[in-house]
Amino acid sequence: MSKKGFTEIVAIVDRSGSMQEIRADAMGGFNAFLADQQKLPGEATMTVVLFDHEYIVLHSNVKVQDIAPLDESTYIPRGQTALYDAIGRAVNEVKGRIDGMAEADKPEGVIFAILTDGMENASAEFSKDGVTKMIAEQQKEGREFAFLAAGQDAFEIGRGIGIKQQAVANFVGSAKGVRAAFSGVSHYAAEYRSGGSRQLMANSCSMQSMVDDAMAVGVSPDDLAKEIAKEDADAEGSANKP
């Protein structure tokens, strides 16, 4: 049996050249998302992957409280967008590591959060069909995927590789847009950590609605964390009523 209440978050973040214009906000959005996850109850580790036409693992299965924020020395936009290679390599590495763990040490849940602002244009190792098959296999294991994309048809691309419609969102490729995207994925990850895929389905969570709400009112990940805590407390109170 896996370790109850233990979640691994795998953040796969685009750092291709087109992210340069929103670099500061991409860093700020990720860092707010990180701070949010650090405050939530429950045990969690995080793997952080940055990609352009190359693939860089900043952190691998590190306790979320020990993850350092992104800064100008670690987040340097450049190059092209090898999206399929980034997803494929991350899935293979995480799967291989977890498969090699003792059953009692394995995370109860794994969520892959993918954020990109550009079309796939540089993958050499993995194809769309290959990545689609890998995602389907991971979903059968109860692992979740969230896909956020800017300046493109996120639903066509995300659904095209097998990610559930409720876990796909488009965001405006602007300072406010990228922060809203991280707010949305923060809320989504928090819901997953509170109860896994069943919790997401029970609550009918929609990544797009979360991003749209954050975009409309400028909700920060910290505000969302407070909202989630209130919702959970209200739900627990209702469940405990005679």
PDB file of C-alpha atoms in Angstrom:
ATOM      1  CA  MET A   1       0.000   0.000   0.000  1.00  0.00           C
ATOM      2  CA  SER A   2       1.293   3.495  -0.873  1.00  0.00           C
ATOM      3  CA  LYS A   3       1.980   6.180   1.723  1.00  0.00           C
ATOM      4  CA  LYS A   4      -1.366   7.773   2.539  1.00  0.00           C
ATOM      5  CA  GLY A   5      -1.535  11.549   2.248  1.00  0.00           C
ATOM      6  CA  PHE A   6       1.769  11.761   0.344  1.00  0.00           C
ATOM      7  CA  THR A   7       1.686  13.519  -3.036  1.00  0.00           C
ATOM      8  CA  GLU A   8       4.383  14.212  -5.613  1.00  0.00           C
ATOM      9  CA  ILE A   9       3.884  17.324  -7.757  1.00  0.00           C
ATOM     10  CA  VAL A  10       5.746  17.342 -11.073  1.00  0.00           C
ATOM     11  CA  ALA A  11       5.977  20.875 -12.520  1.00  0.00           C
ATOM     12  CA  ILE A  12       6.993  20.948 -16.198  1.00  0.00           C
ATOM     13  CA  VAL A  13       7.543  24.606 -17.089  1.00  0.00           C
ATOM     14  CA  ASP A  14       8.315  26.114 -20.498  1.00  0.00           C
ATOM     15  CA  ARG A  15      11.330  28.404 -20.562  1.00  0.00           C
ATOM     16  CA  SER A  16      11.627  28.803 -24.341  1.00  0.00           C
ATOM     17  CA  GLY A  17      12.544  32.162 -25.861  1.00  0.00           C
ATOM     18  CA  SER A  18       8.950  33.330 -26.197  1.00  0.00           C
ATOM     19  CA  MET A  19       8.655  33.384 -22.385  1.00  0.00           C
ATOM     20  CA  GLN A  20      11.148  36.268 -22.192  1.00  0.00           C
ATOM     21  CA  GLU A  21       8.459  38.961 -22.348  1.00  0.00           C
ATOM     22  CA  ILE A  22       6.688  37.527 -19.295  1.00  0.00           C
ATOM     23  CA  ARG A  23       9.782  36.184 -17.553  1.00  0.00           C
ATOM     24  CA  ALA A  24       9.336  38.086 -14.284  1.00  0.00           C
ATOM     25  CA  ASP A  25       5.685  37.118 -14.035  1.00  0.00           C
ATOM     26  CA  ALA A  26       6.380  33.489 -14.909  1.00  0.00           C
ATOM     27  CA  MET A  27       8.882  33.374 -12.048  1.00  0.00           C
ATOM     28  CA  GLY A  28       6.514  35.226  -9.734  1.00  0.00           C
ATOM     29  CA  GLY A  29       3.585  32.993 -10.655  1.00  0.00           C
ATOM     30  CA  PHE A  30       5.569  29.807 -10.091  1.00  0.00           C
ATOM     31  CA  ASN A  31       6.974  31.102  -6.817  1.00  0.00           C
ATOM     32  CA  ALA A  32       3.490  31.979  -5.554  1.00  0.00           C
ATOM     33  CA  PHE A  33       2.292  28.506  -6.580  1.00  0.00           C
ATOM     34  CA  LEU A  34       5.245  27.000  -4.698  1.00  0.00           C
ATOM     35  CA  ALA A  35       4.550  29.070  -1.582  1.00  0.00           C
ATOM     36  CA  ASP A  36       0.914  27.997  -1.714  1.00  0.00           C
ATOM     37  CA  GLN A  37       1.826  24.302  -1.848  1.00  0.00           C
ATOM     38  CA  GLN A  38       4.319  24.741   0.991  1.00  0.00           C
ATOM     39  CA  LYS A  39       1.541  26.061   3.240  1.00  0.00           C
ATOM     40  CA  LEU A  40      -0.949  23.280   2.604  1.00  0.00           C
ATOM     41  CA  PRO A  41      -1.307  20.396   5.062  1.00  0.00           C
ATOM     42  CA  GLY A  42      -0.081  16.943   4.121  1.00  0.00           C
ATOM     43  CA  GLU A  43       3.230  15.570   2.912  1.00  0.00           C
ATOM     44  CA  ALA A  44       4.367  16.522  -0.587  1.00  0.00           C
ATOM     45  CA  THR A  45       7.473  16.437  -2.705  1.00  0.00           C
ATOM     46  CA  MET A  46       8.084  18.328  -5.926  1.00  0.00           C
ATOM     47  CA  THR A  47       9.985  17.652  -9.115  1.00  0.00           C
ATOM     48  CA  VAL A  48      10.685  20.801 -11.157  1.00  0.00           C
ATOM     49  CA  VAL A  49      11.540  20.499 -14.850  1.00  0.00           C
ATOM     50  CA  LEU A  50      12.352  23.454 -17.114  1.00  0.00           C
ATOM     51  CA  PHE A  51      12.415  22.937 -20.853  1.00  0.00           C
ATOM     52  CA  ASP A  52      13.119  24.628 -24.150  1.00  0.00           C
ATOM     53  CA  HIS A  53      14.850  22.517 -26.807  1.00  0.00           C
ATOM     54  CA  GLU A  54      16.765  21.088 -23.851  1.00  0.00           C
ATOM     55  CA  TYR A  55      15.559  19.473 -20.635  1.00  0.00           C
ATOM     56  CA  ILE A  56      16.706  20.570 -17.184  1.00  0.00           C
ATOM     57  CA  VAL A  57      15.715  18.989 -13.862  1.00  0.00           C
ATOM     58  CA  LEU A  58      16.068  21.633 -11.157  1.00  0.00           C
ATOM     59  CA  HIS A  59      14.710  19.424  -8.375  1.00  0.00           C
ATOM     60  CA  SER A  60      13.836  15.733  -8.271  1.00  0.00           C
ATOM     61  CA  ASN A  61      11.450  14.452  -5.598  1.00  0.00           C
ATOM     62  CA  VAL A  62      12.477  17.083  -3.036  1.00  0.00           C
ATOM     63  CA  LYS A  63      10.293  17.948  -0.040  1.00  0.00           C
ATOM     64  CA  VAL A  64       8.147  20.855  -1.155  1.00  0.00           C
ATOM     65  CA  GLN A  65       9.296  22.955   1.819  1.00  0.00           C
ATOM     66  CA  ASP A  66      12.904  22.624   0.597  1.00  0.00           C
ATOM     67  CA  ILE A  67      12.298  23.781  -2.983  1.00  0.00           C
ATOM     68  CA  ALA A  68      13.943  27.111  -3.801  1.00  0.00           C
ATOM     69  CA  PRO A  69      11.969  29.765  -5.704  1.00  0.00           C
ATOM     70  CA  LEU A  70      12.865  30.460  -9.321  1.00  0.00           C
ATOM     71  CA  ASP A  71      15.133  33.442  -9.916  1.00  0.00           C
ATOM     72  CA  GLU A  72      17.042  35.030 -12.779  1.00  0.00           C
ATOM     73  CA  SER A  73      19.864  32.522 -12.432  1.00  0.00           C
ATOM     74  CA  THR A  74      17.601  29.468 -12.769  1.00  0.00           C
ATOM     75  CA  TYR A  75      14.879  30.679 -15.142  1.00  0.00           C
ATOM     76  CA  ILE A  76      16.471  31.903 -18.376  1.00  0.00           C
ATOM     77  CA  PRO A  77      14.131  31.890 -21.412  1.00  0.00           C
ATOM     78  CA  ARG A  78      15.796  30.768 -24.652  1.00  0.00           C
ATOM     79  CA  GLY A  79      15.542  28.339 -27.518  1.00  0.00           C
ATOM     80  CA  GLN A  80      12.642  26.375 -28.983  1.00  0.00           C
ATOM     81  CA  THR A  81       9.775  24.319 -27.536  1.00  0.00           C
ATOM     82  CA  ALA A  82      10.359  20.562 -27.224  1.00  0.00           C
ATOM     83  CA  LEU A  83       7.080  19.947 -25.409  1.00  0.00           C
ATOM     84  CA  TYR A  84       6.680  16.230 -26.160  1.00  0.00           C
ATOM     85  CA  ASP A  85      10.265  15.480 -25.155  1.00  0.00           C
ATOM     86  CA  ALA A  86       9.793  17.296 -21.843  1.00  0.00           C
ATOM     87  CA  ILE A  87       6.590  15.430 -21.002  1.00  0.00           C
ATOM     88  CA  GLY A  88       7.948  12.070 -22.135  1.00  0.00           C
ATOM     89  CA  ARG A  89      11.192  12.331 -20.227  1.00  0.00           C
ATOM     90  CA  ALA A  90       9.510  13.592 -17.064  1.00  0.00           C
ATOM     91  CA  VAL A  91       6.954  10.783 -17.092  1.00  0.00           C
ATOM     92  CA  ASN A  92       9.622   8.135 -17.696  1.00  0.00           C
ATOM     93  CA  GLU A  93      11.892   9.455 -14.951  1.00  0.00           C
ATOM     94  CA  VAL A  94       9.136   9.796 -12.350  1.00  0.00           C
ATOM     95  CA  LYS A  95       7.619   6.414 -13.227  1.00  0.00           C
ATOM     96  CA  GLY A  96      11.004   4.685 -13.095  1.00  0.00           C
ATOM     97  CA  ARG A  97      11.840   6.182  -9.721  1.00  0.00           C
ATOM     98  CA  ILE A  98       8.472   5.346  -8.165  1.00  0.00           C
ATOM     99  CA  ASP A  99       8.511   1.806  -9.589  1.00  0.00           C
ATOM    100  CA  GLY A 100      11.827   1.280  -7.798  1.00  0.00           C
ATOM    101  CA  MET A 101      10.528   2.419  -4.395  1.00  0.00           C
ATOM    102  CA  ALA A 102       9.257   0.176  -1.627  1.00  0.00           C
ATOM    103  CA  GLU A 103       5.467   0.037  -1.740  1.00  0.00           C
ATOM    104  CA  ALA A 104       5.126   1.728   1.655  1.00  0.00           C
ATOM    105  CA  ASP A 105       7.243   4.676   0.452  1.00  0.00           C
ATOM    106  CA  LYS A 106       5.405   5.360  -2.809  1.00  0.00           C
ATOM    107  CA  PRO A 107       3.283   8.523  -3.041  1.00  0.00           C
ATOM    108  CA  GLU A 108      -0.441   8.017  -2.831  1.00  0.00           C
ATOM    109  CA  GLY A 109      -0.912  10.573  -5.610  1.00  0.00           C
ATOM    110  CA  VAL A 110       1.113  12.113  -8.435  1.00  0.00           C
ATOM    111  CA  ILE A 111       0.068  15.191 -10.409  1.00  0.00           C
ATOM    112  CA  PHE A 112       1.924  16.461 -13.483  1.00  0.00           C
ATOM    113  CA  ALA A 113       1.369  20.203 -14.091  1.00  0.00           C
ATOM    114  CA  ILE A 114       2.474  21.368 -17.552  1.00  0.00           C
ATOM    115  CA  LEU A 115       2.678  25.053 -18.496  1.00  0.00           C
ATOM    116  CA  THR A 116       3.708  26.288 -21.938  1.00  0.00           C
ATOM    117  CA  ASP A 117       3.211  29.367 -24.096  1.00  0.00           C
ATOM    118  CA  GLY A 118       4.292  27.946 -27.423  1.00  0.00           C
ATOM    119  CA  MET A 119       3.534  25.273 -29.986  1.00  0.00           C
ATOM    120  CA  GLU A 120       5.603  22.088 -30.045  1.00  0.00           C
ATOM    121  CA  ASN A 121       8.424  22.621 -32.555  1.00  0.00           C
ATOM    122  CA  ALA A 122      11.596  20.850 -31.453  1.00  0.00           C
ATOM    123  CA  SER A 123      11.002  17.355 -30.023  1.00  0.00           C
ATOM    124  CA  ALA A 124      13.359  14.672 -31.302  1.00  0.00           C
ATOM    125  CA  GLU A 125      12.871  11.780 -28.865  1.00  0.00           C
ATOM    126  CA  PHE A 126       9.118  11.557 -28.261  1.00  0.00           C
ATOM    127  CA  SER A 127       6.163  11.856 -30.635  1.00  0.00           C
ATOM    128  CA  LYS A 128       2.622  13.024 -29.972  1.00  0.00           C
ATOM    129  CA  ASP A 129       1.349   9.439 -30.212  1.00  0.00           C
ATOM    130  CA  GLY A 130       4.039   8.182 -27.855  1.00  0.00           C
ATOM    131  CA  VAL A 131       3.284  10.830 -25.235  1.00  0.00           C
ATOM    132  CA  THR A 132      -0.461  10.193 -25.553  1.00  0.00           C
ATOM    133  CA  LYS A 133       0.081   6.503 -24.793  1.00  0.00           C
ATOM    134  CA  MET A 134       2.318   7.310 -21.821  1.00  0.00           C
ATOM    135  CA  ILE A 135      -0.235   9.698 -20.333  1.00  0.00           C
ATOM    136  CA  ALA A 136      -3.012   7.109 -20.714  1.00  0.00           C
ATOM    137  CA  GLU A 137      -0.901   4.522 -18.894  1.00  0.00           C
ATOM    138  CA  GLN A 138      -0.214   6.932 -16.036  1.00  0.00           C
ATOM    139  CA  GLN A 139      -3.883   7.886 -15.757  1.00  0.00           C
ATOM    140  CA  LYS A 140      -4.734   4.192 -15.327  1.00  0.00           C
ATOM    141  CA  GLU A 141      -2.428   4.280 -12.295  1.00  0.00           C
ATOM    142  CA  GLY A 142      -4.483   7.149 -10.846  1.00  0.00           C
ATOM    143  CA  ARG A 143      -1.980   9.871 -11.728  1.00  0.00           C
ATOM    144  CA  GLU A 144      -3.325  13.231 -12.815  1.00  0.00           C
ATOM    145  CA  PHE A 145      -2.247  15.695 -15.522  1.00  0.00           C
ATOM    146  CA  ALA A 146      -2.981  19.426 -15.774  1.00  0.00           C
ATOM    147  CA  PHE A 147      -2.169  21.307 -18.995  1.00  0.00           C
ATOM    148  CA  LEU A 148      -2.088  25.086 -19.383  1.00  0.00           C
ATOM    149  CA  ALA A 149      -1.178  26.829 -22.615  1.00  0.00           C
ATOM    150  CA  ALA A 150      -1.093  30.405 -23.913  1.00  0.00           C
ATOM    151  CA  GLY A 151      -1.563  31.840 -27.373  1.00  0.00           C
ATOM    152  CA  GLN A 152      -2.823  28.587 -28.827  1.00  0.00           C
ATOM    153  CA  ASP A 153      -5.743  26.181 -28.708  1.00  0.00           C
ATOM    154  CA  ALA A 154      -4.942  24.584 -25.377  1.00  0.00           C
ATOM    155  CA  PHE A 155      -7.966  22.303 -25.517  1.00  0.00           C
ATOM    156  CA  GLU A 156      -7.003  20.899 -28.910  1.00  0.00           C
ATOM    157  CA  ILE A 157      -3.411  20.261 -27.821  1.00  0.00           C
ATOM    158  CA  GLY A 158      -4.138  19.045 -24.296  1.00  0.00           C
ATOM    159  CA  ARG A 159      -7.032  16.810 -25.300  1.00  0.00           C
ATOM    160  CA  GLY A 160      -4.969  15.694 -28.289  1.00  0.00           C
ATOM    161  CA  ILE A 161      -2.485  14.021 -25.949  1.00  0.00           C
ATOM    162  CA  GLY A 162      -5.180  12.519 -23.758  1.00  0.00           C
ATOM    163  CA  ILE A 163      -5.439  14.999 -20.905  1.00  0.00           C
ATOM    164  CA  LYS A 164      -8.933  15.253 -19.414  1.00  0.00           C
ATOM    165  CA  GLN A 165     -10.907  18.262 -20.603  1.00  0.00           C
ATOM    166  CA  GLN A 166     -11.489  19.489 -17.042  1.00  0.00           C
ATOM    167  CA  ALA A 167      -7.704  19.604 -16.522  1.00  0.00           C
ATOM    168  CA  VAL A 168      -6.919  21.747 -19.583  1.00  0.00           C
ATOM    169  CA  ALA A 169      -6.944  25.542 -19.704  1.00  0.00           C
ATOM    170  CA  ASN A 170      -5.949  28.363 -22.003  1.00  0.00           C
ATOM    171  CA  PHE A 171      -4.479  31.558 -20.585  1.00  0.00           C
ATOM    172  CA  VAL A 172      -3.620  34.966 -21.991  1.00  0.00           C
ATOM    173  CA  GLY A 173       0.091  35.275 -22.742  1.00  0.00           C
ATOM    174  CA  SER A 174       0.526  38.352 -20.579  1.00  0.00           C
ATOM    175  CA  ALA A 175       1.779  39.225 -17.110  1.00  0.00           C
ATOM    176  CA  LYS A 176      -1.694  38.937 -15.609  1.00  0.00           C
ATOM    177  CA  GLY A 177      -2.468  35.855 -17.679  1.00  0.00           C
ATOM    178  CA  VAL A 178       0.501  33.793 -16.557  1.00  0.00           C
ATOM    179  CA  ARG A 179      -0.144  34.644 -12.914  1.00  0.00           C
ATOM    180  CA  ALA A 180      -3.777  33.599 -13.345  1.00  0.00           C
ATOM    181  CA  ALA A 181      -2.569  30.331 -14.879  1.00  0.00           C
ATOM    182  CA  PHE A 182      -0.422  29.521 -11.860  1.00  0.00           C
ATOM    183  CA  SER A 183      -3.306  30.484  -9.562  1.00  0.00           C
ATOM    184  CA  GLY A 184      -5.528  28.017 -11.396  1.00  0.00           C
ATOM    185  CA  VAL A 185      -3.050  25.151 -11.250  1.00  0.00           C
ATOM    186  CA  SER A 186      -2.402  25.904  -7.584  1.00  0.00           C
ATOM    187  CA  HIS A 187      -6.093  25.497  -6.783  1.00  0.00           C
ATOM    188  CA  TYR A 188      -6.293  22.355  -8.912  1.00  0.00           C
ATOM    189  CA  ALA A 189      -3.250  20.785  -7.231  1.00  0.00           C
ATOM    190  CA  ALA A 190      -4.657  21.627  -3.807  1.00  0.00           C
ATOM    191  CA  GLU A 191      -7.919  19.884  -4.661  1.00  0.00           C
ATOM    192  CA  TYR A 192      -5.972  16.841  -5.838  1.00  0.00           C
ATOM    193  CA  ARG A 193      -3.871  16.765  -2.675  1.00  0.00           C
ATOM    194  CA  SER A 194      -6.996  16.866  -0.549  1.00  0.00           C
ATOM    195  CA  GLY A 195      -8.474  13.748  -2.105  1.00  0.00           C
ATOM    196  CA  GLY A 196      -6.889  12.669  -5.373  1.00  0.00           C
ATOM    197  CA  SER A 197      -8.698  12.139  -8.665  1.00  0.00           C
ATOM    198  CA  ARG A 198     -11.941  11.226  -6.909  1.00  0.00           C
ATOM    199  CA  GLN A 199     -11.974  14.614  -5.184  1.00  0.00           C
ATOM    200  CA  LEU A 200     -11.467  16.412  -8.501  1.00  0.00           C
ATOM    201  CA  MET A 201     -14.350  14.506 -10.084  1.00  0.00           C
ATOM    202  CA  ALA A 202     -16.629  14.935  -7.055  1.00  0.00           C
ATOM    203  CA  ASN A 203     -16.081  18.685  -7.028  1.00  0.00           C
ATOM    204  CA  SER A 204     -16.377  18.951 -10.830  1.00  0.00           C
ATOM    205  CA  CYS A 205     -13.207  21.033 -10.815  1.00  0.00           C
ATOM    206  CA  SER A 206     -12.475  22.844 -14.067  1.00  0.00           C
ATOM    207  CA  MET A 207      -9.006  24.220 -14.634  1.00  0.00           C
ATOM    208  CA  GLN A 208     -10.351  26.749 -17.127  1.00  0.00           C
ATOM    209  CA  SER A 209     -12.900  28.144 -14.682  1.00  0.00           C
ATOM    210  CA  MET A 210     -10.188  28.507 -12.033  1.00  0.00           C
ATOM    211  CA  VAL A 211      -7.910  30.383 -14.424  1.00  0.00           C
ATOM    212  CA  ASP A 212     -10.777  32.557 -15.676  1.00  0.00           C
ATOM    213  CA  ASP A 213     -11.811  33.431 -12.126  1.00  0.00           C
ATOM    214  CA  ALA A 214      -8.256  34.364 -11.192  1.00  0.00           C
ATOM    215  CA  MET A 215      -7.896  36.424 -14.375  1.00  0.00           C
ATOM    216  CA  ALA A 216     -11.149  38.284 -13.756  1.00  0.00           C
ATOM    217  CA  VAL A 217     -10.559  39.285 -10.169  1.00  0.00           C
ATOM    218  CA  GLY A 218      -6.799  39.041  -9.805  1.00  0.00           C
ATOM    219  CA  VAL A 219      -6.933  36.227  -7.244  1.00  0.00           C
ATOM    220  CA  SER A 220      -3.515  35.217  -5.952  1.00  0.00           C
ATOM    221  CA  PRO A 221      -2.548  31.623  -5.118  1.00  0.00           C
ATOM    222  CA  ASP A 222      -2.484  32.637  -1.445  1.00  0.00           C
ATOM    223  CA  ASP A 223      -6.089  33.856  -1.693  1.00  0.00           C
ATOM    224  CA  LEU A 224      -7.025  30.579  -3.353  1.00  0.00           C
ATOM    225  CA  ALA A 225      -5.351  28.619  -0.552  1.00  0.00           C
ATOM    226  CA  LYS A 226      -7.518  30.450   1.993  1.00  0.00           C
ATOM    227  CA  GLU A 227     -10.615  29.801  -0.114  1.00  0.00           C
ATOM    228  CA  ILE A 228      -9.758  26.091  -0.352  1.00  0.00           C
ATOM    229  CA  ALA A 229      -9.207  25.852   3.407  1.00  0.00           C
ATOM    230  CA  LYS A 230     -12.601  27.479   4.024  1.00  0.00           C
ATOM    231  CA  GLU A 231     -14.331  25.146   1.549  1.00  0.00           C
ATOM    232  CA  ASP A 232     -12.707  22.099   3.172  1.00  0.00           C
ATOM    233  CA  ALA A 233     -13.701  23.288   6.665  1.00  0.00           C
ATOM    234  CA  ASP A 234     -17.285  23.893   5.527  1.00  0.00           C
ATOM    235  CA  ALA A 235     -17.427  20.454   3.901  1.00  0.00           C
ATOM    236  CA  GLU A 236     -16.031  18.768   7.013  1.00  0.00           C
ATOM    237  CA  GLY A 237     -18.529  20.614   9.193  1.00  0.00           C
ATOM    238  CA  SER A 238     -21.414  19.493   7.003  1.00  0.00           C
ATOM    239  CA  ALA A 239     -20.193  15.894   7.040  1.00  0.00           C
ATOM    240  CA  ASN A 240     -20.001  15.885  10.849  1.00  0.00           C
ATOM    241  CA  LYS A 241     -23.535  17.188  11.349  1.00  0.00           C
ATOM    242  CA  PRO A 242     -25.919  14.575  12.778  1.00  0.00           C
TER     243      PRO A 242
END
